[in-house]
Coordinates of C-alpha atoms in Angstrom, one line a residue:
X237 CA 0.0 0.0 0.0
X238 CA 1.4 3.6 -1.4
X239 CA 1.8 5.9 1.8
X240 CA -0.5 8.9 1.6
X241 CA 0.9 12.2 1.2
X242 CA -0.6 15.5 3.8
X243 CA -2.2 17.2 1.4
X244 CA -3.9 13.6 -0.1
X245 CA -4.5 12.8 3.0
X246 CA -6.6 16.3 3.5
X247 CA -8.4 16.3 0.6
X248 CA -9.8 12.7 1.7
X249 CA -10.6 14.0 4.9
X250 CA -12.4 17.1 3.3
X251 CA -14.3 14.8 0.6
X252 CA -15.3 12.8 3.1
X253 CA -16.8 15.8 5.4
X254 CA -18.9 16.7 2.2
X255 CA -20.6 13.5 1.3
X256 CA -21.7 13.2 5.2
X257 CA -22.9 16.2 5.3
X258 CA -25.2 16.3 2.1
X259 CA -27.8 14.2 0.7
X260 CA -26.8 10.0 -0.1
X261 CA -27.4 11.7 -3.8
X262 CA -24.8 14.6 -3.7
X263 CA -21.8 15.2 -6.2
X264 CA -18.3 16.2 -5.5
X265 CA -16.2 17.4 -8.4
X266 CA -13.1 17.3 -6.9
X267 CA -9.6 19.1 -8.8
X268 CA -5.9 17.9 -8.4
X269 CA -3.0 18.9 -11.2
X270 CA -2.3 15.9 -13.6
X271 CA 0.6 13.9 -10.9
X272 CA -0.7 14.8 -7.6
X273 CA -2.0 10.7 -7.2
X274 CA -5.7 11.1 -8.2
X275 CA -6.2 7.3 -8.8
X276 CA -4.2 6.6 -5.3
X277 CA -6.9 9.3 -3.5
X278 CA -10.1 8.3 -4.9
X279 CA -8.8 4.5 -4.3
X280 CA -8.5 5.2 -0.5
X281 CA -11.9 7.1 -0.5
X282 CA -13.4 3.7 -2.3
X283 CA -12.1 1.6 0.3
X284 CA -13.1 4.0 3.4
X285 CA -16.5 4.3 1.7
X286 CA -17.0 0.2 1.6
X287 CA -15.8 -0.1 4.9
X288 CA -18.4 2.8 6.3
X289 CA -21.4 2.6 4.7
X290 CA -21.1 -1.4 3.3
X291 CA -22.4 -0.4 -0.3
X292 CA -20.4 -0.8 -3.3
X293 CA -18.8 1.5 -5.3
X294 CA -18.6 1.9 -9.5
X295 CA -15.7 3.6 -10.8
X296 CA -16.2 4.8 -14.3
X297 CA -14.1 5.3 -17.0
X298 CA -13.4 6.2 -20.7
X299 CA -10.5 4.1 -21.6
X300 CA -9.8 0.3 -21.5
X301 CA -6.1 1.1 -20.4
X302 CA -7.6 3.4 -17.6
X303 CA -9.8 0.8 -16.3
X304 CA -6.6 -2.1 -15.8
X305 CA -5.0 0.3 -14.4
X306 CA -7.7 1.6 -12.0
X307 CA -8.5 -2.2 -10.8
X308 CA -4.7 -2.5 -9.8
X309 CA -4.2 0.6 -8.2
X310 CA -7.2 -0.6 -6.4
X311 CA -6.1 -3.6 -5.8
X312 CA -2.6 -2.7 -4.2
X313 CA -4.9 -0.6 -1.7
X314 CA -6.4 -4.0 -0.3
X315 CA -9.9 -3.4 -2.0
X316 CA -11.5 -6.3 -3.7
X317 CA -13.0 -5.3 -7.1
X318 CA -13.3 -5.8 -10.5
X319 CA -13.8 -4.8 -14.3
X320 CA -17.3 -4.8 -15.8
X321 CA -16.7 -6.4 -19.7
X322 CA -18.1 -8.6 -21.6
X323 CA -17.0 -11.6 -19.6
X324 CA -19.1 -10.0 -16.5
X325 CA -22.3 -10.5 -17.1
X326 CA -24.1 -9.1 -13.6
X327 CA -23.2 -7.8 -10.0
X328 CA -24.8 -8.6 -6.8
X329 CA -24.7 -8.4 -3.4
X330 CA -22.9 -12.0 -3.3
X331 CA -20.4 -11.8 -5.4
X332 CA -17.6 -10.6 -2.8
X333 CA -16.7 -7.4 -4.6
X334 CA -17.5 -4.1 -3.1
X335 CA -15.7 -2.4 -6.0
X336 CA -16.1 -2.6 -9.8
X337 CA -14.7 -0.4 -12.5
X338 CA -16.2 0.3 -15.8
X339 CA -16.2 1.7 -19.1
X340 CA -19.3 3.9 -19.8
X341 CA -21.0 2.6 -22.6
X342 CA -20.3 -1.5 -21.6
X343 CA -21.7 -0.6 -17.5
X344 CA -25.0 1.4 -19.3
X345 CA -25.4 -2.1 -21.7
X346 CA -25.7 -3.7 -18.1
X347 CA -27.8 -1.0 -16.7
X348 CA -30.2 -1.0 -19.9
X349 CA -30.3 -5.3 -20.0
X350 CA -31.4 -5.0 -16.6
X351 CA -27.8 -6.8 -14.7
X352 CA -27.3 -4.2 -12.6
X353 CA -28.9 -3.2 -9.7
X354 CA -28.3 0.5 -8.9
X355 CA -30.0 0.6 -5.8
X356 CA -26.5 -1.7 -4.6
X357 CA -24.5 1.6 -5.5
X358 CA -23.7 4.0 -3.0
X359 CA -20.9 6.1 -4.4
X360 CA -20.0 6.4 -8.1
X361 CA -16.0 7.7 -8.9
X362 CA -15.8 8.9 -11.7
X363 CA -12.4 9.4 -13.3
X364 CA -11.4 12.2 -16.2
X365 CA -14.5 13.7 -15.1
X366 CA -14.5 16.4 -17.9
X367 CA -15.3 14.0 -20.4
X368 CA -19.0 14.9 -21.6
X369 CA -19.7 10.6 -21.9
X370 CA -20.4 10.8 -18.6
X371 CA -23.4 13.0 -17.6
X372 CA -26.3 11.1 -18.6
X373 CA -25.2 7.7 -16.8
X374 CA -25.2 9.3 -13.9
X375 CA -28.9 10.2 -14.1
X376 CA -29.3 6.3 -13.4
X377 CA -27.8 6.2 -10.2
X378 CA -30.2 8.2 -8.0
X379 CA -29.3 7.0 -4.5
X380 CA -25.9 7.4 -5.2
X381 CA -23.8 10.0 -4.4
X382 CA -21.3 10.8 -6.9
X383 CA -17.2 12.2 -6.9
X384 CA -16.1 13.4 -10.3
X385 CA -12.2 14.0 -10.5
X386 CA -10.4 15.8 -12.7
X387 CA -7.6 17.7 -13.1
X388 CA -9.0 20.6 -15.2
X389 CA -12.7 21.2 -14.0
X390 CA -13.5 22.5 -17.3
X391 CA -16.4 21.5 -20.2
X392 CA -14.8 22.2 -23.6
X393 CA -18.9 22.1 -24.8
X394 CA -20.4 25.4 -23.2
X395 CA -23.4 23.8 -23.7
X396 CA -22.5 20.9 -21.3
X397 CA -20.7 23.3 -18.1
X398 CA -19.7 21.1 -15.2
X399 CA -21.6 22.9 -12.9
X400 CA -24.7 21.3 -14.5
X401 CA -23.9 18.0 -13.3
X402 CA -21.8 18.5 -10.1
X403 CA -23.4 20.9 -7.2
X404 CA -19.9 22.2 -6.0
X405 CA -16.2 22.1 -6.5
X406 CA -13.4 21.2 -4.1
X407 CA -9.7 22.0 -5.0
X408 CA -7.3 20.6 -4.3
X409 CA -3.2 21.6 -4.2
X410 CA -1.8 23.5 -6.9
X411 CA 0.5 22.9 -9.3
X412 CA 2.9 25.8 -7.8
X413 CA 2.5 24.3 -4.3
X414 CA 2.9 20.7 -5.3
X415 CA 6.6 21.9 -7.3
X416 CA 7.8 24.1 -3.6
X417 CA 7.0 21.0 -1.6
X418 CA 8.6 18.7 -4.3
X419 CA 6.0 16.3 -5.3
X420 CA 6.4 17.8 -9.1
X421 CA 8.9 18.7 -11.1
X422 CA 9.9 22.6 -11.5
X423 CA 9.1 23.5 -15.7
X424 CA 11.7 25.6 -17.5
X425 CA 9.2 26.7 -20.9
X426 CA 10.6 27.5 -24.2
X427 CA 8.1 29.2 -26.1
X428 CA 8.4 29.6 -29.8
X429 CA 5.8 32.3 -31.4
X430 CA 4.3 30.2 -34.5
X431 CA 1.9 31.6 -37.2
X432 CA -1.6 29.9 -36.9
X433 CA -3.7 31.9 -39.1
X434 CA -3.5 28.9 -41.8
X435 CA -5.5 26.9 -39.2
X436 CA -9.0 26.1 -38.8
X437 CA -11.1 24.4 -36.4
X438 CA -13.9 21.9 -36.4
X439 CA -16.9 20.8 -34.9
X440 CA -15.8 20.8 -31.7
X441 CA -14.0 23.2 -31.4
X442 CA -10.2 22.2 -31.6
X443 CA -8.1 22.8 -34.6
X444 CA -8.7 20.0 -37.8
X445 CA -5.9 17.4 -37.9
X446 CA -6.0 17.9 -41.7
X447 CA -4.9 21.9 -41.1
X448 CA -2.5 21.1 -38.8
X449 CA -1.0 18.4 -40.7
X450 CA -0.7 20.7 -43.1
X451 CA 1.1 23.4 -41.0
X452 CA 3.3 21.0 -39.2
X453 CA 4.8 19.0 -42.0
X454 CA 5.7 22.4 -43.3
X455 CA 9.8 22.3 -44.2
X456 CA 9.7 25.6 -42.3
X457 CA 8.1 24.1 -38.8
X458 CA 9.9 20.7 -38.9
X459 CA 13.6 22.8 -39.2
X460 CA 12.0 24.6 -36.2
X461 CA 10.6 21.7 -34.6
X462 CA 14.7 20.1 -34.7
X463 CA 16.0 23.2 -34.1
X464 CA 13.5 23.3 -30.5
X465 CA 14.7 20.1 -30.0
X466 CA 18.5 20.2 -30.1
X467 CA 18.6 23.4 -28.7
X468 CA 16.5 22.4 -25.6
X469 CA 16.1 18.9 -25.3
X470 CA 18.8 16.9 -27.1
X471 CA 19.6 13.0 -25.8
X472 CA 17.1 13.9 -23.3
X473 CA 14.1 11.6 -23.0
X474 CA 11.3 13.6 -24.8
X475 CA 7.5 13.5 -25.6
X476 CA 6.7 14.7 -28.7
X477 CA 2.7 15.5 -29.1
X478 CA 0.8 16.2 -32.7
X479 CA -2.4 16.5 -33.5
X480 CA -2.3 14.4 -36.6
X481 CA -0.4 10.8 -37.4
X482 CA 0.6 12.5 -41.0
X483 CA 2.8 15.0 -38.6
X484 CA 3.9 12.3 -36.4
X485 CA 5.1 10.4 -39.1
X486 CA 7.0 12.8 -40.9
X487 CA 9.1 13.7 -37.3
X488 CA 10.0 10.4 -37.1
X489 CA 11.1 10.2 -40.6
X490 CA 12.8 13.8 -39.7
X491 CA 14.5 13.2 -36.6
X492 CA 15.2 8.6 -37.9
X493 CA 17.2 10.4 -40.8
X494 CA 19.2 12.9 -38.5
X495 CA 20.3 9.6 -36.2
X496 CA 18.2 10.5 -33.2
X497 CA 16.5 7.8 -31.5
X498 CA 12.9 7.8 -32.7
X499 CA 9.7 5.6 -32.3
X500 CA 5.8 6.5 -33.3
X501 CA 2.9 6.1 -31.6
X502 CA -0.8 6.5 -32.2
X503 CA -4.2 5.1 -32.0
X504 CA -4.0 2.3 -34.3
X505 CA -0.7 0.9 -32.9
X506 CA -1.7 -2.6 -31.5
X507 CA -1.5 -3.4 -28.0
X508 CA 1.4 -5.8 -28.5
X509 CA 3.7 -3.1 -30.5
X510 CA 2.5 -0.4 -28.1
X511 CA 3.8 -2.3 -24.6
X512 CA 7.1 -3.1 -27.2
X513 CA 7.4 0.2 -27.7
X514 CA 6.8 1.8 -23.9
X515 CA 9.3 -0.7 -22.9
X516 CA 12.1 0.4 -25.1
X517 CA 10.7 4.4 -24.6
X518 CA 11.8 3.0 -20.4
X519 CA 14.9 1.7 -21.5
X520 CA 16.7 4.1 -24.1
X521 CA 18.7 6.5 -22.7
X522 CA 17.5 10.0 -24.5
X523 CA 14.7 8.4 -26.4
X524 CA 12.2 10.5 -28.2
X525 CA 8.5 9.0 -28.7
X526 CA 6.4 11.2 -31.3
X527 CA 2.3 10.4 -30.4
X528 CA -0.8 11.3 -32.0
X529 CA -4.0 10.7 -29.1
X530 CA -2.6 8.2 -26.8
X531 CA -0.2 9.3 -24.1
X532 CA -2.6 11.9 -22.7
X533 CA -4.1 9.5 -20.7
X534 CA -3.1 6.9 -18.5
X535 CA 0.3 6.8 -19.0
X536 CA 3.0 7.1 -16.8
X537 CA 6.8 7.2 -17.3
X538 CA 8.3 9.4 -14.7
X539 CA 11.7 9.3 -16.5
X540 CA 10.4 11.8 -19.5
X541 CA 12.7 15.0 -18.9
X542 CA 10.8 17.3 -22.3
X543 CA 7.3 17.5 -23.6
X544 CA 7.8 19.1 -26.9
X545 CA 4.2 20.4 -27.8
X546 CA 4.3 20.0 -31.9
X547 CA 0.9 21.5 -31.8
X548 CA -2.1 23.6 -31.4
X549 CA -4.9 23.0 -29.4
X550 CA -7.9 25.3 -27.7
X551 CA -8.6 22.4 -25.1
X552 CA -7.2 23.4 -21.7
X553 CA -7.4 19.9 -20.3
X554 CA -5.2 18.4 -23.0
X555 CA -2.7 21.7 -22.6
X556 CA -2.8 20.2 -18.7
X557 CA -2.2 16.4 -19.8
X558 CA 0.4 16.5 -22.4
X559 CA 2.6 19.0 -20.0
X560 CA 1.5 16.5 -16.8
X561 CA 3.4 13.3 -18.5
X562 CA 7.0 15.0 -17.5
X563 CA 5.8 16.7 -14.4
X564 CA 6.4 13.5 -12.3
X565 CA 9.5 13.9 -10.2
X566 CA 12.2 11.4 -9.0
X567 CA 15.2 11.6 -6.6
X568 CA 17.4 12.5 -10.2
X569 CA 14.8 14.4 -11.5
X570 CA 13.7 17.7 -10.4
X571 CA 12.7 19.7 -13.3
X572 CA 11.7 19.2 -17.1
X573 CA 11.1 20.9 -19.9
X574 CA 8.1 22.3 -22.0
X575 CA 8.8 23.6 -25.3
X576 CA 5.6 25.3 -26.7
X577 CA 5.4 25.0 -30.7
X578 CA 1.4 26.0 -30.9
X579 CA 1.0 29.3 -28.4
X580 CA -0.4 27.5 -26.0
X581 CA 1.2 29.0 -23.3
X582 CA -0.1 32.2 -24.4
X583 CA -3.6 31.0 -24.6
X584 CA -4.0 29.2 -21.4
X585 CA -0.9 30.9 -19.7
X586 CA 2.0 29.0 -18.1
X587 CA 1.1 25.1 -16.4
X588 CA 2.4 26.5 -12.9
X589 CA 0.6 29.5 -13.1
X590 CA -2.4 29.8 -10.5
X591 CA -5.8 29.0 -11.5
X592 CA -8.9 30.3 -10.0
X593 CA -10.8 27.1 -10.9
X594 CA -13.8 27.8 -8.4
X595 CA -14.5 30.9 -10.7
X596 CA -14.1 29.0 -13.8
X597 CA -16.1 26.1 -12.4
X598 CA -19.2 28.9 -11.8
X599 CA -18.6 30.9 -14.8
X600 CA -17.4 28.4 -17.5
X601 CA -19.3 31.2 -20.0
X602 CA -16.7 34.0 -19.6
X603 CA -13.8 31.6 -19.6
X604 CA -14.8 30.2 -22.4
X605 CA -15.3 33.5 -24.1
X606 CA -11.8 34.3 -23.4
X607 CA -10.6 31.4 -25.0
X608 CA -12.4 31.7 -27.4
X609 CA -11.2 35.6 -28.5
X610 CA -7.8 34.6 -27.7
X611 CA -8.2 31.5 -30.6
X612 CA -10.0 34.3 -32.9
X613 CA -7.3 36.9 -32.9
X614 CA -4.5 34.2 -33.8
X615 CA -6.8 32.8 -36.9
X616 CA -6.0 36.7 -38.0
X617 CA -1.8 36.7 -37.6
X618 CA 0.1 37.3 -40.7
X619 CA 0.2 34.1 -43.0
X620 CA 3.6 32.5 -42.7
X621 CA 4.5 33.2 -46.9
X622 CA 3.2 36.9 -46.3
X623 CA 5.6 37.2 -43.1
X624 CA 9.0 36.2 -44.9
X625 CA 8.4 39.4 -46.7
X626 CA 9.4 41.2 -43.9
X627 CA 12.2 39.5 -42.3
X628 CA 13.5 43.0 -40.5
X629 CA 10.3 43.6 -38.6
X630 CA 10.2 42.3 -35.4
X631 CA 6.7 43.5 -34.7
X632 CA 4.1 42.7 -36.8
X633 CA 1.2 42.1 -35.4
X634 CA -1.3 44.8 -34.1
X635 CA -3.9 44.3 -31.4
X636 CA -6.6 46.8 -33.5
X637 CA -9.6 46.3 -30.1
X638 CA -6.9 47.0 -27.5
X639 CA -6.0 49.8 -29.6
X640 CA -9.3 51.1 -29.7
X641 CA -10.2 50.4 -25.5
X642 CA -6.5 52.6 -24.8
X643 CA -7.8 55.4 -26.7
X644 CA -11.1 55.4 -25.3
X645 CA -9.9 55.0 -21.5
X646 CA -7.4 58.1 -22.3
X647 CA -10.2 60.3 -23.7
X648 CA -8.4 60.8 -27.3
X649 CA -10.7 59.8 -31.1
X650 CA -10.6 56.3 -32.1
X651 CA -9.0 57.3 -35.1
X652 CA -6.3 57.6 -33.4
X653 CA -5.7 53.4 -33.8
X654 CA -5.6 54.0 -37.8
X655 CA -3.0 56.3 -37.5
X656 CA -0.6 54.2 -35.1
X657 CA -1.5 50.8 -37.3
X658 CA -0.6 52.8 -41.1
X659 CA 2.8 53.8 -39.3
X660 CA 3.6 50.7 -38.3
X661 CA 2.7 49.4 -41.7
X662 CA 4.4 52.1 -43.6
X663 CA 7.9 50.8 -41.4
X664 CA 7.3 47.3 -42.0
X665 CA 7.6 48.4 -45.6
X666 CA 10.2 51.0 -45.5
X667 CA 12.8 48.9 -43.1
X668 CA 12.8 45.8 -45.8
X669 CA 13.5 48.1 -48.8
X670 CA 16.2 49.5 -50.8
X671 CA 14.1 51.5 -52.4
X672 CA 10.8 54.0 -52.7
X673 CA 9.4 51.2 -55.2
X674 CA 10.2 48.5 -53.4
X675 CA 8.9 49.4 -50.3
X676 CA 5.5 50.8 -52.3
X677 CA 5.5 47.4 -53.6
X678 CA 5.3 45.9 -50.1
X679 CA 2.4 47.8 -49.5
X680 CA 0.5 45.8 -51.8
X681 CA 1.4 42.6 -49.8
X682 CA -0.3 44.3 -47.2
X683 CA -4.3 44.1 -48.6
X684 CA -5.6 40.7 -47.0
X685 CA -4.3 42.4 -43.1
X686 CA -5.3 45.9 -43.8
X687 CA -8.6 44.2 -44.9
X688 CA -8.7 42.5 -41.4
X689 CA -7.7 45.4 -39.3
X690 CA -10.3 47.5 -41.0
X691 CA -13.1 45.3 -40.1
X692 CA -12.3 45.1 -36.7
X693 CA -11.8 48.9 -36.5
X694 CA -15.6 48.9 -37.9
X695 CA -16.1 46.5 -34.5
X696 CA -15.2 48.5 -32.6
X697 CA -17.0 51.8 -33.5
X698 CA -20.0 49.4 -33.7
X699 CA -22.6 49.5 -37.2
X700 CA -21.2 51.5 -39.7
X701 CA -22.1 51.0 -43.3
X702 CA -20.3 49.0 -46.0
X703 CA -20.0 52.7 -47.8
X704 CA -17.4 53.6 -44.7
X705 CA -15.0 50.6 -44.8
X706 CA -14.8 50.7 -48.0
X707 CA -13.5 54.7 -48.5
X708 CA -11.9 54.0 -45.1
X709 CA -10.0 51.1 -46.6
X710 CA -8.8 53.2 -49.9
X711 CA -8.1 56.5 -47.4
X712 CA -5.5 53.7 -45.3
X713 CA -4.0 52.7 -48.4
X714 CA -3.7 56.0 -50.0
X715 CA -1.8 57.8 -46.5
X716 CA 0.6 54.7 -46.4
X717 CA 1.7 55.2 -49.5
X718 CA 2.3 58.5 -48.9
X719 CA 3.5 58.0 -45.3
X720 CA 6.1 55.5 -47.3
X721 CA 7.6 58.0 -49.6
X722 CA 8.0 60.2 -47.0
X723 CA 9.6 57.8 -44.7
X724 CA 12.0 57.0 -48.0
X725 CA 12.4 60.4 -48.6
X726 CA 13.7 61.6 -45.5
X727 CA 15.8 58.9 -45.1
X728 CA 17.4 59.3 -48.1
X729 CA 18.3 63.3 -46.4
X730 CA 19.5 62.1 -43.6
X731 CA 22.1 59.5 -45.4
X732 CA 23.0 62.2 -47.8
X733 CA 23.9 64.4 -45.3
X734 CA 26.0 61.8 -43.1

């Protein structure tokens, strides 16, 4: 049996307080960072639950991996149980289990061919507790009262908010807290500001694997992606996470040819290949394994010393899981590495950072309306091509609403934000030419994002008519140009006089 930790030890405690102190129907959702020993708490709350109250306990879960592992975690905690599947057909009250773990769909087949009694269930666990597959079950168990645990207490469906299904939230340690007292390891980030404009997202709501493919097998982001790498994480044990097995792929190929030790992983890998491959992944010194979908999850190899994240993604809880498989620490291992090829880190800010999750947990709407801007405004950065036109800018983007809110707050006119966005335009142009035609040339390069920062000017003013954007788009082209000679021109004064 694993020794509990304080803080493990006082969330049990607290859990425990809750359920006795509320209905036999009440449900927990209860938060812990990815490597604080969820499984190892809500194992000891099984067993103390059996022991109390002398009614069984389902855990649920979405994965068949999870479940195994579940039923031995339980197991080493002394607790007899075990995993609903086509081989069990039923549970009763004489079977000599007072714990069972199951997959959602297979345990509401039992439920639906009438196996199961529910009215035998006193507490239902449920693990990865985000996951929308679980609401409706729960509606079955009415007697029951119910811990949901997760480490991210976040719906990525606004329609479907926690707080729906769960009538409070208990948090646990953070992530900052759990690094000063040394149960995780400390994060150095390496962020890496990547053009996303090129990608779009699908029905729900996380970038396509067929745009991000595309991106990411990109000569320009696979030279970046090795560059990262050896600059950051070389013959370290590394993670690398995509969002599509095309991408995958192609890194392996990359990094195979470059004599780096390499192995893939998805999905579709069979069981046999995958334990092949997690056992060499244990055994190689400085091994890199690239994934598509499958080390998120239930896996665990506290050796990995860098997650490189070869992607983008607007799901919080996956940003939390893919970081969390090198968080685990070890007597030689006190800190790791993120390096961030996808902005993430500016969309969620950093893993360590604080999280008020009791005011995400209550107002998943706002947060989610952050997010949400903070994905819109990349779909608008500079395409990639468009970009290499002007390799001696350093700044190129412009935030056209903040802008706007600065000018308003300081009492000056909103065209004010035209002004300041034409003379960074007009240098952009004037710093990567030689000369007055080149740079008047660049200006044309410029249509699609002065396009883009006109309509959000119109935003921001609120309705105006078609008839404005348009003359206000051919009165910003017609003062850059002329802003861009004059630029040249003056220039072209000063170096005469020097």
């Amino acid at each position: 049996m694993k020794k509990l930790y304080h803080y493990q030890e006082s969330d049990i405690t607290l859990l425990f307080e809750k359920l006795e102190q509320n209905p036999g129907n009440h449900r927990l959702l209860y938060q812990l960072p990815t490597g604080g020993g969820k499984t190892v708490i809500f194992s000891e709350i099984a067993g103390r639950f059996i022991k109390k109250y002398n009614k069984k306990v389902i855990v649920l879960t979405h994965r068949v991996e999870l479940c195994r592992q579940t039923s031995a975690v339980l197991s080493m905690t002394a607790i007899s149980n075990k995993i609903i599947n086509s081989a069990v057909k039923k549970i009763s009250r004489k079977d000599g289990y007072g714990c069972y773990v199951a997959m959602v769909e297979t345990l509401k087949n039992r439920i639906n061919e009438g196996l199961i009694n529910v009215d035998d269930v006193g507490l239902v666990i449920v693990d990865e507790a985000h996951h929308n597959s679980f609401h409706k079950l729960l509606g079955k168990f009415k007697n029951a009262a119910v811990i949901g645990v997760t480490a991210t207490p976040f719906s990525s469906d606004i329609n479907l908010p926690m707080r729906k299904n769960y009538n409070e939230l208990v948090v646990g340690a953070e992530i900052g807290s759990l690094i000063e007292q040394g149960f995780l390891a400390k994060p150095s980030t390496w962020r890496y500001d990547v053009e996303l404009n090129t990608l779009k997202t699908g029905l729900h709501g996380d970038f396509t694997v067929s745009t991000s493919d595309e991106l990411y097998t990109s000569q320009a982001m696979l030279d970046l992606l090795v560059h990262a790498y050896e600059a950051h994480a070389k013959n370290k044990k590394t993670l690398i996470f995509n969002n599509g097995i095309f991408t995958s792929r192609k890194v392996e190929e990359v990094f195979s040819a470059l004599g780096y030790p390499i192995k893939h992983l998805d999905n579709k890998t069979s069981a046999t290949e995958r334990a092949e491959i997690l056992k060499w992944l244990k055994k190689t010194k400085g091994a890199i394994l690239t994934s598509v979908s499958i080390l998120t999850t239930g896996f665990d190899e506290p050796s990995i010393q860098t997650v490189i994240l070869n992607r983008a993604t607007t799901s919080l809880t996956l940003y939390h899981q893919m970081i969390g498989r090198a968080s685990r620490r070890l007597p030689q291992k006190k800190t790791f590495s993120i390096i961030d090829l996808g902005n993430n880190t500016d969309r969620f800010g950093e893993w360590s950072a604080p999280v008020d999750w009791k005011h995400v947990f209550e107002n998943p709407e706002a947060y989610h309306e952050m997010l949400t801007s903070k994905t819109s405004y990349e779909a608008h950065q500079m395409p990639s091509d468009m970009r290499s036109k002007f390799p001696n800018s350093r700044e190129i983007s412009f935030d056209v609403q903040a802008a706007h809110q600065a000018a308003v707050e300081s009492g000056q006119k909103a065209n004010i934000v035209i002004r300041d966005s034409i003379r960074q335009h007009a240098l952009m142009c004037v710093d990567n030419s030689a000369t007055v035609l080149e740079a008047l040339e660049l200006t044309e390069e410029l249509t699609k994002e002065i396009d883009w920062r006109i309509k959000q000017y119109g935003k921001c003013l609120g309705r105006v008519t078609k008839n404005y954007t348009d003359w206000l788009r051919e009165d910003y082209h017609a003062r850059l140009e002329k802003l861009v000679q004059k630029i040249m021109s003056r220039r072209a004064v000063l170096k005469t006089a020097v």
